[in-house]
Coordinates of N, CA, C and O in Angstrom, one line a residue:
M1 N 6.9 -73.3 -73.4 CA 6.8 -72.9 -74.4 C 6.2 -74.7 -75.1 O 7.2 -75.4 -74.6
G2 N 5.3 -74.5 -75.8 CA 5.1 -76.0 -76.7 C 6.2 -76.5 -77.4 O 6.9 -75.9 -78.1
P3 N 5.8 -77.6 -78.7 CA 6.4 -77.6 -80.2 C 6.3 -76.1 -81.0 O 4.9 -75.6 -80.8
M4 N 6.7 -76.4 -81.9 CA 6.5 -75.0 -83.0 C 5.5 -75.7 -83.7 O 5.5 -76.6 -84.3
K5 N 4.8 -74.4 -83.9 CA 3.7 -74.6 -85.0 C 3.8 -74.5 -86.1 O 5.0 -72.7 -86.4
V6 N 3.8 -74.9 -87.3 CA 3.9 -74.4 -88.7 C 3.3 -74.3 -89.8 O 1.8 -75.4 -89.8
Q7 N 3.2 -72.9 -90.4 CA 2.6 -72.6 -91.1 C 2.8 -72.1 -92.5 O 3.2 -72.1 -92.9
M8 N 1.9 -73.1 -93.7 CA 2.0 -73.0 -94.7 C 2.0 -72.0 -94.9 O 0.2 -71.9 -95.2
R9 N 2.3 -71.1 -96.3 CA 1.5 -69.8 -96.7 C 2.3 -70.2 -97.9 O 3.1 -70.1 -98.8
R10 N 0.5 -70.2 -99.3 CA 0.8 -70.7 -100.6 C 0.2 -69.2 -101.3 O -1.4 -68.6 -100.9
Y11 N 1.0 -68.2 -102.2 CA 0.3 -67.0 -102.4 C 0.1 -67.2 -103.6 O 1.3 -67.8 -104.8
T12 N -0.8 -67.0 -104.8 CA -0.9 -66.8 -106.3 C -0.7 -64.9 -106.4 O -1.9 -64.5 -106.0
L13 N 0.3 -64.5 -106.3 CA 0.3 -63.4 -107.0 C -0.2 -62.6 -108.2 O -0.6 -63.6 -109.5
K14 N -0.7 -61.3 -108.7 CA -1.4 -60.4 -109.8 C 0.1 -60.4 -110.6 O 1.0 -60.2 -110.3
E15 N -0.5 -60.5 -111.5 CA 0.2 -60.2 -112.6 C 1.4 -59.5 -113.0 O 1.1 -58.3 -112.3
G16 N 2.6 -59.8 -113.0 CA 4.0 -59.1 -112.8 C 4.3 -58.1 -111.8 O 5.0 -57.1 -110.8
A17 N 3.5 -58.5 -110.6 CA 3.9 -58.1 -109.2 C 4.9 -58.8 -108.5 O 5.1 -58.9 -107.3
K18 N 6.0 -59.6 -109.3 CA 7.1 -60.6 -108.7 C 7.8 -59.5 -107.5 O 8.6 -60.3 -106.6
E19 N 8.7 -59.1 -108.5 CA 9.2 -58.0 -108.0 C 8.9 -57.3 -107.1 O 9.8 -56.7 -105.9
A20 N 8.2 -56.4 -106.7 CA 7.4 -55.6 -106.1 C 7.1 -56.4 -104.6 O 7.4 -55.9 -103.9
F21 N 6.8 -57.3 -104.3 CA 6.4 -58.4 -103.7 C 7.4 -59.1 -102.7 O 7.7 -59.0 -102.0
Q22 N 8.5 -59.6 -103.8 CA 9.7 -60.3 -103.7 C 10.5 -58.8 -102.2 O 11.1 -59.3 -101.7
R23 N 10.4 -57.5 -102.9 CA 11.2 -56.7 -102.4 C 10.8 -56.6 -101.0 O 11.0 -56.2 -99.8
V24 N 9.7 -56.4 -100.9 CA 8.4 -56.1 -99.0 C 8.7 -57.1 -98.9 O 9.0 -57.6 -97.2
F25 N 8.7 -59.0 -99.4 CA 8.9 -60.0 -98.3 C 10.6 -59.8 -98.2 O 10.1 -60.1 -96.5
L26 N 11.3 -59.4 -98.4 CA 12.8 -59.7 -98.2 C 12.9 -58.4 -97.3 O 13.5 -58.8 -96.2
E27 N 12.3 -57.6 -97.7 CA 12.9 -56.2 -96.7 C 12.1 -56.0 -95.4 O 12.4 -55.3 -94.4
T28 N 10.9 -56.2 -95.6 CA 10.1 -56.0 -94.1 C 9.4 -57.4 -93.6 O 9.8 -57.3 -92.6
I29 N 8.6 -58.0 -94.8 CA 8.5 -59.5 -93.4 C 8.9 -60.4 -92.9 O 8.8 -60.8 -91.7
V30 N 9.6 -60.8 -93.6 CA 10.8 -62.0 -93.1 C 11.7 -61.0 -91.9 O 11.9 -61.5 -90.9
P31 N 12.2 -59.8 -92.3 CA 13.1 -59.7 -91.1 C 12.6 -59.4 -89.5 O 12.6 -59.5 -88.6
L32 N 11.1 -58.8 -89.6 CA 10.1 -58.4 -88.3 C 9.7 -59.3 -88.1 O 8.8 -59.9 -86.6
R33 N 8.7 -60.7 -88.8 CA 8.5 -61.9 -88.4 C 9.9 -62.4 -87.6 O 9.3 -63.1 -86.8
Q34 N 11.2 -62.5 -88.1 CA 12.1 -63.2 -87.8 C 12.4 -62.4 -85.8 O 12.4 -62.9 -85.2
A35 N 12.3 -60.7 -85.8 CA 12.1 -60.2 -84.2 C 10.8 -60.7 -83.8 O 11.3 -60.5 -82.2
L36 N 10.1 -61.2 -84.0 CA 9.1 -61.7 -83.1 C 9.0 -62.8 -83.3 O 8.7 -63.2 -82.4
G37 N 10.0 -63.4 -83.0 CA 10.4 -64.8 -82.8 C 9.7 -65.4 -84.0 O 10.0 -67.0 -83.5
F38 N 9.5 -65.6 -84.9 CA 9.1 -66.2 -85.9 C 10.2 -67.3 -86.5 O 11.3 -66.8 -86.9
R39 N 10.2 -68.5 -87.2 CA 11.2 -69.5 -88.3 C 10.4 -69.1 -89.3 O 9.7 -69.5 -89.7
I40 N 11.7 -68.7 -90.3 CA 11.0 -68.5 -92.1 C 12.1 -70.1 -91.5 O 12.9 -70.7 -92.6
L41 N 11.1 -71.4 -92.2 CA 11.7 -72.5 -92.5 C 11.7 -72.9 -94.7 O 12.5 -73.5 -94.4
G42 N 11.3 -71.6 -95.0 CA 11.9 -72.2 -96.1 C 10.7 -71.0 -97.3 O 9.2 -70.6 -96.6
A43 N 11.3 -71.0 -98.4 CA 10.7 -69.7 -99.6 C 11.1 -70.3 -100.5 O 12.5 -70.1 -100.6
Y44 N 9.4 -70.4 -101.5 CA 10.4 -70.9 -102.9 C 9.3 -70.4 -103.7 O 8.1 -70.1 -103.5
W45 N 9.9 -70.1 -105.0 CA 8.9 -70.2 -106.3 C 8.8 -71.1 -106.9 O 9.4 -72.0 -107.2
L46 N 7.0 -71.4 -107.2 CA 7.3 -72.4 -107.7 C 6.9 -72.2 -109.2 O 7.0 -72.5 -110.0
S47 N 6.1 -70.8 -109.3 CA 6.3 -70.1 -111.1 C 6.6 -69.1 -110.8 O 6.6 -68.4 -109.4
E48 N 6.1 -68.0 -111.8 CA 6.1 -67.0 -111.7 C 5.4 -65.7 -111.0 O 5.8 -64.8 -110.5
R49 N 4.6 -66.3 -110.3 CA 2.9 -66.5 -109.9 C 2.6 -66.9 -108.5 O 1.6 -66.7 -108.1
E50 N 3.2 -68.3 -108.7 CA 3.2 -68.9 -107.5 C 4.8 -68.8 -106.5 O 5.5 -69.1 -107.2
F51 N 4.4 -68.5 -105.5 CA 5.5 -68.4 -103.6 C 4.5 -69.5 -103.5 O 3.3 -69.3 -102.3
L52 N 5.2 -69.7 -102.0 CA 4.8 -70.9 -100.8 C 5.9 -70.4 -100.1 O 7.8 -70.9 -100.2
W53 N 5.5 -70.4 -98.9 CA 6.4 -70.5 -97.9 C 6.0 -70.9 -96.6 O 4.7 -71.7 -96.3
F54 N 7.0 -71.4 -95.1 CA 6.5 -71.9 -94.1 C 7.1 -71.4 -93.4 O 8.3 -71.2 -93.3
V55 N 6.4 -70.6 -92.1 CA 7.3 -70.0 -90.9 C 6.1 -70.6 -89.8 O 5.5 -71.1 -89.9
A56 N 7.0 -70.7 -88.7 CA 6.4 -71.3 -87.1 C 6.8 -70.6 -85.9 O 7.5 -69.5 -86.5
H57 N 6.4 -71.1 -85.6 CA 5.9 -70.4 -83.7 C 5.9 -71.2 -83.0 O 4.8 -71.6 -83.1
E58 N 6.5 -71.2 -81.5 CA 6.0 -71.6 -80.4 C 4.6 -71.6 -80.1 O 3.8 -71.7 -79.4
D59 N 4.3 -69.8 -80.4 CA 3.2 -69.7 -79.7 C 2.0 -68.7 -80.6 O 2.1 -67.3 -80.5
F60 N 2.0 -69.3 -82.3 CA 1.9 -68.8 -82.9 C 0.4 -67.8 -83.2 O 1.3 -66.2 -83.5
E61 N -0.9 -68.1 -82.8 CA -1.7 -66.9 -83.0 C -1.0 -65.7 -81.7 O -1.1 -64.4 -82.1
E62 N -0.3 -66.2 -81.0 CA -0.3 -64.8 -80.3 C 0.8 -64.0 -80.6 O 1.1 -62.4 -80.6
A63 N 2.0 -64.4 -81.4 CA 2.7 -64.0 -82.2 C 2.1 -63.1 -83.8 O 2.5 -62.1 -83.7
E64 N 1.8 -64.1 -84.1 CA 0.6 -63.4 -85.6 C -0.3 -61.6 -85.3 O 0.4 -60.7 -85.8
R65 N -0.7 -61.7 -83.8 CA -1.6 -61.2 -83.5 C -0.5 -60.0 -83.8 O -0.4 -58.7 -83.9
A66 N 0.8 -60.2 -82.8 CA 1.7 -59.0 -82.7 C 2.3 -58.9 -83.9 O 2.4 -57.6 -84.2
Y67 N 2.3 -59.2 -84.9 CA 3.0 -59.0 -86.3 C 1.9 -58.1 -87.1 O 2.6 -56.6 -87.9
Y68 N 1.2 -58.7 -87.0 CA 0.2 -57.1 -87.7 C -0.6 -56.0 -87.3 O -0.4 -55.6 -87.9
A69 N -0.3 -56.4 -85.4 CA -0.5 -55.4 -85.2 C 0.3 -53.9 -85.1 O 1.0 -52.9 -85.0
H70 N 2.1 -54.4 -85.6 CA 3.2 -54.1 -85.3 C 3.4 -52.5 -86.3 O 2.9 -53.2 -87.5
P71 N 4.0 -51.5 -86.0 CA 4.0 -50.3 -87.1 C 4.5 -50.8 -87.9 O 4.2 -50.4 -89.0
E72 N 5.9 -51.2 -88.4 CA 6.2 -51.7 -89.4 C 5.7 -52.1 -90.2 O 5.5 -51.9 -91.8
R73 N 4.0 -53.8 -90.0 CA 4.0 -54.1 -90.8 C 2.5 -53.3 -91.4 O 2.2 -53.9 -92.5
Q74 N 2.7 -52.3 -90.8 CA 1.2 -51.7 -91.2 C 1.7 -51.1 -91.7 O 0.5 -50.1 -93.4
K75 N 2.8 -50.4 -92.2 CA 3.5 -49.4 -93.4 C 3.7 -50.2 -94.9 O 3.7 -49.4 -95.8
V76 N 2.8 -51.9 -94.6 CA 3.6 -52.3 -95.8 C 2.2 -53.0 -96.4 O 1.2 -53.6 -95.3
N77 N 1.3 -53.1 -97.5 CA 0.5 -53.9 -98.0 C 0.9 -54.8 -99.1 O 0.2 -55.4 -99.9
P78 N 1.4 -56.0 -98.7 CA 2.0 -57.0 -99.3 C 0.3 -57.5 -100.0 O 0.5 -58.2 -100.9
S79 N -0.9 -58.0 -99.3 CA -2.1 -58.3 -99.8 C -2.4 -57.9 -101.2 O -2.9 -58.2 -101.9
A80 N -2.0 -56.7 -101.7 CA -2.0 -55.4 -102.7 C -1.3 -56.2 -103.8 O -1.6 -56.6 -105.3
F81 N -0.4 -57.3 -104.1 CA 0.3 -57.9 -104.6 C -0.3 -59.6 -104.9 O 0.1 -59.8 -105.5
L82 N -1.6 -59.8 -104.3 CA -2.2 -61.0 -104.2 C -3.4 -61.0 -104.5 O -3.6 -60.7 -103.9
E83 N -2.8 -62.4 -105.6 CA -4.6 -62.4 -105.9 C -5.8 -63.9 -105.1 O -6.6 -63.4 -105.3
E84 N -4.5 -64.3 -104.7 CA -4.9 -65.2 -103.6 C -4.4 -66.3 -102.8 O -2.8 -65.5 -103.2
V85 N -4.6 -66.0 -101.9 CA -4.0 -66.5 -100.5 C -4.1 -67.8 -99.2 O -5.9 -67.9 -99.8
E86 N -3.8 -69.4 -99.6 CA -3.8 -70.1 -99.1 C -2.9 -70.2 -97.4 O -2.1 -70.1 -98.1
T87 N -3.9 -70.7 -96.5 CA -2.8 -70.5 -95.6 C -2.9 -72.2 -94.8 O -4.3 -72.5 -94.7
R88 N -2.2 -73.1 -93.9 CA -3.3 -73.9 -93.4 C -1.7 -74.4 -92.2 O -0.6 -74.4 -93.0
F89 N -1.7 -74.8 -90.9 CA -0.8 -75.6 -90.8 C -0.5 -76.7 -91.0 O -1.4 -77.2 -91.4
V90 N 0.9 -76.9 -90.7 CA 1.1 -79.3 -91.5 C 1.3 -79.1 -89.8 O 1.9 -78.4 -89.1
E91 N 2.0 -80.9 -90.2 CA 2.0 -81.8 -89.4 C 3.5 -82.2 -89.7 O 3.7 -82.5 -91.1
R92 N 4.4 -81.5 -88.7 CA 6.2 -81.9 -89.6 C 5.9 -83.5 -89.9 O 5.3 -84.2 -88.5
L93 N 6.6 -84.1 -90.3 CA 7.0 -85.5 -90.5 C 8.6 -86.4 -90.3 O 9.0 -86.8 -89.4
L94 N 9.3 -85.2 -91.2 CA 10.5 -85.3 -91.2 C 11.1 -83.9 -90.3 O 10.9 -83.3 -90.5

């Protein structure tokens, strides 16, 4: 395997969606990603509606396909809480 590939994910949530989104994130998204070999490098609230997190994997694309196809992931719809999504791969400096 190669070096970890790190993706930054920034979400703007719909008004009033913070608690419901946070529950799905902590109870489903994080454990499932970790079970599939992802590392969560950090997750931060920038404001009541702005959320930023970093997730990494050595074989990101393959693991991402497995994540979205997983039955546990298909039971939840976090995008229902999101107004805007920005994702990009980032290069580590430190």
